[in-house]
Structure formats: structure tokens, C-alpha cells
């Protein structure tokens, strides 16, 4: 069974204070690791897809990296509008399902 | 705007009742997924359809069922509703089996 654990559960940063969010996973054959951003009461918004160890993707102040056991979402000089819950998900080979297995997320608050 | 449309946005119903949630995927996407999000469980994969056929089941209760129609829109039917079924229900769609899924804005179901 695929499993995703995200840490920390919550993180409060000052504006401009860089940090990283962690996503540890176990999966039988990784077919993709996905990062999403979710605002309260809204649907998850797609950020990145990573397929193999060593891969990196960047978008504005966000950078996602992948190893064989975990992924990191690095946030550089964050702004208050980056406040959201960040979700990590994996798609594995097991069970024939293409559905994603999600972690419980990291609730990020950026204070001005 | 992800391009995935869900209706209704909010639904309040009584225990024991049956409701239908509707989803229109992004243009060109053949795969539709349904997810349930509750405060304690996070996002849970329920079921997937691909081009009209059921492809995989996740943690979907027997009281719940879904279908995908020839025009690719999908419906999730929830019956014999219980208080614990109160949650956000999301639909997502993707082009292929290994690409990112885009989520709709969800239907908030409240069972009273």
C-alpha cells in the first residue's frame, strides 16, 4: 500500500524567511510524485510533477526536488500570498489504480 | 480555473437520503477521479473512470456509486447518507494515466 507522510504538519514563517517542506513516501514503483497547493474551501491546485530521483522543478518562489524516498518543496523568500496547505501525492504501480495517494499536508502561514 | 466543473457547490441533506454530485472534466481529458476530503482523513481516493469504463476503486463505500457518461461527464451517487458522510467531494481529471490531475472546486456535502 502506498503511503505518504508530510512534515511538519504546520509551519509559520516570517515574510522572506525561506524554508523547506518534506514529503516522505513508500510506493511500489513510482509513477509520479505530485505537489499541490490548497486554499481553504477550494480544490487542490496543481504545482509540480516529478518522475525520477534527481529531478527538480521550479516555479516562482517554489522549487520541488525528488530522491528515492522523499521530496522537498523549497520556498524561497515567501510572501503572505504563499500561505496555504501544501499537499504531496504519489501514484504507484500497485493495484492498477491511477488514483493518487495524498499526504495530510503542511499548513503554511507566512506572516507579513 | 482548472477547467473541471463541479455542481452543486453546496448540498445540505438529511440522513438516509440520496444525492448526486456532477462533474464535467477538462476538455480532452478521458480520466475522471473522485475524492473525498474530511478533516481527519485528508484526501481519499474513491473511484476512477477512464473513457466511460470503471478503472479502479479506492476507499469507496458500497452505498456510493459512480458512472461516466458518453460525453465524459461523471456523476457520484451517495445513498443512505450518514452524518459521517459530511465532507468535501472533489472531482479531478487527467489526460493520461501518468499525468497530473486537475481538481474542481468541490461539492461541500452536509448531512444533518
Tab-separated table of C-alpha atoms in Angstrom:
chain	number	residue	atom	x	y	z
A	1	UNK	CA	0.000	0.000	0.000
A	2	UNK	CA	1.331	3.417	-0.973
A	3	UNK	CA	1.996	5.789	1.915
A	4	UNK	CA	2.829	9.494	2.114
A	5	UNK	CA	3.925	11.354	5.239
A	6	UNK	CA	4.356	15.109	5.243
A	7	UNK	CA	6.201	17.190	7.784
A	8	UNK	CA	5.862	19.480	9.525
A	9	UNK	CA	2.068	19.483	9.933
A	10	UNK	CA	2.135	23.253	10.307
A	11	UNK	CA	4.760	25.914	9.732
A	12	UNK	CA	4.700	29.605	10.483
A	13	UNK	CA	7.309	31.804	8.803
A	14	UNK	CA	8.044	35.487	8.560
A	15	UNK	CA	7.814	37.052	5.134
A	16	UNK	CA	11.134	36.470	3.360
A	17	UNK	CA	12.147	33.567	5.627
A	18	UNK	CA	12.986	30.598	3.383
A	19	UNK	CA	12.240	27.010	4.415
A	20	UNK	CA	11.517	23.506	3.142
A	21	UNK	CA	8.577	21.143	3.415
A	22	UNK	CA	9.182	17.399	3.489
A	23	UNK	CA	7.284	14.554	1.849
A	24	UNK	CA	8.390	11.004	2.649
A	25	UNK	CA	6.857	8.208	0.620
A	26	UNK	CA	6.756	4.460	0.195
A	27	UNK	CA	5.403	3.163	-3.081
A	28	UNK	CA	5.673	0.046	-5.183
A	29	UNK	CA	7.038	1.578	-8.348
A	30	UNK	CA	6.772	5.348	-8.531
A	31	UNK	CA	4.769	6.606	-11.488
A	32	UNK	CA	4.889	10.198	-10.357
A	33	UNK	CA	5.100	12.424	-7.289
A	34	UNK	CA	2.855	15.468	-7.316
A	35	UNK	CA	2.727	18.693	-5.324
A	36	UNK	CA	-0.477	20.655	-4.938
A	37	UNK	CA	-1.448	23.836	-3.152
A	38	UNK	CA	-4.849	24.070	-1.485
A	39	UNK	CA	-6.540	27.182	-0.150
A	40	UNK	CA	-9.352	26.790	2.433
A	41	UNK	CA	-12.572	25.501	0.893
A	42	UNK	CA	-11.010	25.241	-2.579
A	43	UNK	CA	-9.839	22.409	-4.764
A	44	UNK	CA	-6.144	21.464	-4.850
A	45	UNK	CA	-4.185	23.458	-7.408
A	46	UNK	CA	-1.516	21.569	-9.332
A	47	UNK	CA	2.074	22.765	-8.844
A	48	UNK	CA	4.617	20.132	-9.959
A	49	UNK	CA	5.105	16.584	-11.167
A	50	UNK	CA	8.357	14.716	-10.539
A	51	UNK	CA	9.035	11.299	-12.037
A	52	UNK	CA	12.565	10.234	-11.125
A	53	UNK	CA	15.181	10.744	-8.426
A	54	UNK	CA	17.314	13.797	-9.038
A	55	UNK	CA	14.602	15.656	-10.894
A	56	UNK	CA	13.905	19.275	-9.939
A	57	UNK	CA	11.145	21.690	-10.956
A	58	UNK	CA	10.816	25.408	-10.234
A	59	UNK	CA	8.014	27.924	-10.343
A	60	UNK	CA	8.413	31.428	-8.984
A	61	UNK	CA	9.414	31.065	-5.299
A	62	UNK	CA	8.866	27.300	-5.226
A	63	UNK	CA	11.273	24.509	-6.082
A	64	UNK	CA	10.493	20.799	-5.816
A	65	UNK	CA	13.131	18.079	-5.614
A	66	UNK	CA	12.921	14.289	-5.532
A	67	UNK	CA	15.012	11.457	-4.096
A	68	UNK	CA	14.178	7.747	-3.944
A	69	UNK	CA	12.486	8.133	-0.567
A	70	UNK	CA	11.368	11.741	-0.232
A	71	UNK	CA	10.602	15.003	-1.904
A	72	UNK	CA	11.171	18.540	-0.713
A	73	UNK	CA	9.288	21.698	-1.545
A	74	UNK	CA	11.635	24.622	-1.025
A	75	UNK	CA	10.078	28.037	-0.555
A	76	UNK	CA	12.429	30.960	-1.120
A	77	UNK	CA	11.649	34.418	0.296
A	78	UNK	CA	7.949	33.617	0.754
A	79	UNK	CA	5.195	36.205	0.658
A	80	UNK	CA	1.892	36.221	2.589
A	81	UNK	CA	0.073	35.040	-0.547
A	82	UNK	CA	2.067	31.789	-0.342
A	83	UNK	CA	0.056	30.884	2.764
A	84	UNK	CA	-1.862	27.676	2.024
A	85	UNK	CA	-1.844	23.949	2.689
A	86	UNK	CA	0.698	22.145	0.516
A	87	UNK	CA	-0.169	18.583	-0.404
A	88	UNK	CA	2.123	15.855	-1.663
A	89	UNK	CA	0.769	12.822	-3.524
A	90	UNK	CA	2.163	9.734	-5.217
A	91	UNK	CA	0.953	7.450	-7.950
A	92	UNK	CA	2.380	3.940	-7.760
A	93	UNK	CA	2.244	0.775	-9.784
A	94	UNK	CA	0.310	-1.258	-7.235
A	95	UNK	CA	-3.327	-2.263	-7.643
A	96	UNK	CA	-3.760	-0.978	-11.140
A	97	UNK	CA	-5.253	2.240	-9.860
A	98	UNK	CA	-4.213	5.599	-11.209
A	99	UNK	CA	-5.648	7.364	-8.189
A	100	UNK	CA	-3.273	9.460	-6.128
A	101	UNK	CA	-2.348	8.726	-2.522
A	102	UNK	CA	-2.132	12.009	-0.635
A	103	UNK	CA	-0.346	13.043	2.494
A	104	UNK	CA	-2.214	15.099	5.079
A	105	UNK	CA	-0.443	18.265	4.045
A	106	UNK	CA	1.640	21.032	5.566
A	107	UNK	CA	-0.315	24.099	6.625
A	108	UNK	CA	1.950	27.053	5.839
A	109	UNK	CA	1.397	30.540	7.238
A	110	UNK	CA	3.536	33.460	6.079
A	111	UNK	CA	3.328	36.452	8.366
A	112	UNK	CA	3.968	39.954	6.990
B	1	UNK	CA	-9.687	27.969	-13.049
B	2	UNK	CA	-8.699	24.319	-13.594
B	3	UNK	CA	-11.345	23.671	-16.241
B	4	UNK	CA	-13.040	20.997	-14.136
B	5	UNK	CA	-16.599	21.932	-13.207
B	6	UNK	CA	-18.493	20.507	-10.262
B	7	UNK	CA	-22.104	21.069	-9.286
B	8	UNK	CA	-23.614	21.832	-6.897
B	9	UNK	CA	-21.109	23.776	-4.773
B	10	UNK	CA	-23.046	23.147	-1.575
B	11	UNK	CA	-25.562	20.495	-0.600
B	12	UNK	CA	-27.403	20.055	2.678
B	13	UNK	CA	-29.481	16.936	3.132
B	14	UNK	CA	-30.876	14.683	5.833
B	15	UNK	CA	-29.639	11.315	6.985
B	16	UNK	CA	-30.949	8.419	4.927
B	17	UNK	CA	-31.292	10.497	1.778
B	18	UNK	CA	-29.632	10.078	-1.618
B	19	UNK	CA	-27.756	12.761	-3.562
B	20	UNK	CA	-25.987	13.038	-6.908
B	21	UNK	CA	-22.854	15.085	-7.491
B	22	UNK	CA	-21.905	16.044	-11.018
B	23	UNK	CA	-18.535	16.636	-12.663
B	24	UNK	CA	-17.509	17.885	-16.110
B	25	UNK	CA	-13.826	17.160	-16.821
B	26	UNK	CA	-11.429	19.403	-18.713
B	27	UNK	CA	-11.845	19.321	-22.445
B	28	UNK	CA	-9.896	16.372	-23.842
B	29	UNK	CA	-9.405	14.576	-20.525
B	30	UNK	CA	-10.590	10.978	-20.590
B	31	UNK	CA	-9.883	10.051	-16.987
B	32	UNK	CA	-12.091	11.195	-14.105
B	33	UNK	CA	-11.380	10.644	-10.426
B	34	UNK	CA	-13.491	11.192	-7.335
B	35	UNK	CA	-12.001	12.076	-3.965
B	36	UNK	CA	-13.423	12.678	-0.508
B	37	UNK	CA	-11.806	15.148	1.867
B	38	UNK	CA	-12.649	15.230	5.546
B	39	UNK	CA	-10.796	16.990	8.349
B	40	UNK	CA	-9.489	13.819	9.961
B	41	UNK	CA	-8.819	11.675	6.863
B	42	UNK	CA	-7.417	14.114	4.362
B	43	UNK	CA	-7.958	13.473	0.655
B	44	UNK	CA	-9.071	9.901	-0.023
B	45	UNK	CA	-9.330	8.375	-3.493
B	46	UNK	CA	-12.766	6.907	-4.136
B	47	UNK	CA	-13.022	5.758	-7.733
B	48	UNK	CA	-11.659	6.322	-11.242
B	49	UNK	CA	-13.246	6.139	-14.677
B	50	UNK	CA	-11.446	6.136	-17.986
B	51	UNK	CA	-13.328	6.809	-21.212
B	52	UNK	CA	-16.594	5.525	-19.766
B	53	UNK	CA	-15.237	2.434	-18.036
B	54	UNK	CA	-14.537	1.956	-14.340
B	55	UNK	CA	-10.768	1.614	-13.976
B	56	UNK	CA	-10.079	1.451	-10.260
B	57	UNK	CA	-11.721	1.642	-6.878
B	58	UNK	CA	-10.228	3.123	-3.770
B	59	UNK	CA	-11.880	3.582	-0.395
B	60	UNK	CA	-15.397	3.818	-1.742
B	61	UNK	CA	-18.306	2.619	0.382
B	62	UNK	CA	-20.884	0.232	-1.077
B	63	UNK	CA	-23.511	2.953	-0.523
B	64	UNK	CA	-21.636	5.087	-3.045
B	65	UNK	CA	-21.513	4.552	-6.787
B	66	UNK	CA	-20.405	6.482	-9.829
B	67	UNK	CA	-20.603	6.434	-13.580
B	68	UNK	CA	-19.094	8.218	-16.560
B	69	UNK	CA	-21.308	9.046	-19.493
B	70	UNK	CA	-20.506	9.043	-23.245
B	71	UNK	CA	-19.906	12.810	-23.147
B	72	UNK	CA	-17.332	12.053	-20.385
B	73	UNK	CA	-19.096	13.874	-17.595
B	74	UNK	CA	-19.364	11.867	-14.397
B	75	UNK	CA	-21.766	11.546	-11.514
B	76	UNK	CA	-21.170	10.326	-7.980
B	77	UNK	CA	-24.226	8.913	-6.246
B	78	UNK	CA	-24.309	8.790	-2.462
B	79	UNK	CA	-27.165	6.916	-0.810
B	80	UNK	CA	-28.399	6.101	2.700
B	81	UNK	CA	-26.426	9.113	3.862
B	82	UNK	CA	-24.969	9.215	7.345
B	83	UNK	CA	-23.647	12.128	9.397
B	84	UNK	CA	-20.112	10.863	8.777
B	85	UNK	CA	-20.507	11.326	5.033
B	86	UNK	CA	-20.347	15.075	5.509
B	87	UNK	CA	-17.219	16.159	3.643
B	88	UNK	CA	-15.857	17.925	0.595
B	89	UNK	CA	-16.134	15.801	-2.539
B	90	UNK	CA	-13.724	16.584	-5.346
B	91	UNK	CA	-13.638	15.514	-8.936
B	92	UNK	CA	-10.382	15.579	-10.875
B	93	UNK	CA	-9.468	14.794	-14.455
B	94	UNK	CA	-6.313	13.981	-16.374
B	95	UNK	CA	-5.311	13.387	-19.955
B	96	UNK	CA	-3.462	10.120	-19.389
B	97	UNK	CA	-2.645	7.589	-16.679
B	98	UNK	CA	0.673	9.119	-15.656
B	99	UNK	CA	-0.022	12.837	-15.901
B	100	UNK	CA	-1.144	15.339	-13.332
B	101	UNK	CA	-4.788	15.507	-12.309
B	102	UNK	CA	-6.625	18.817	-12.193
B	103	UNK	CA	-9.212	19.294	-9.495
B	104	UNK	CA	-12.565	21.014	-9.478
B	105	UNK	CA	-13.674	23.344	-6.708
B	106	UNK	CA	-15.567	20.603	-4.930
B	107	UNK	CA	-19.024	19.984	-3.536
B	108	UNK	CA	-19.449	20.546	0.183
B	109	UNK	CA	-21.925	17.971	1.465
B	110	UNK	CA	-23.510	18.452	4.854
B	111	UNK	CA	-25.673	15.661	6.233
B	112	UNK	CA	-27.933	16.730	9.109
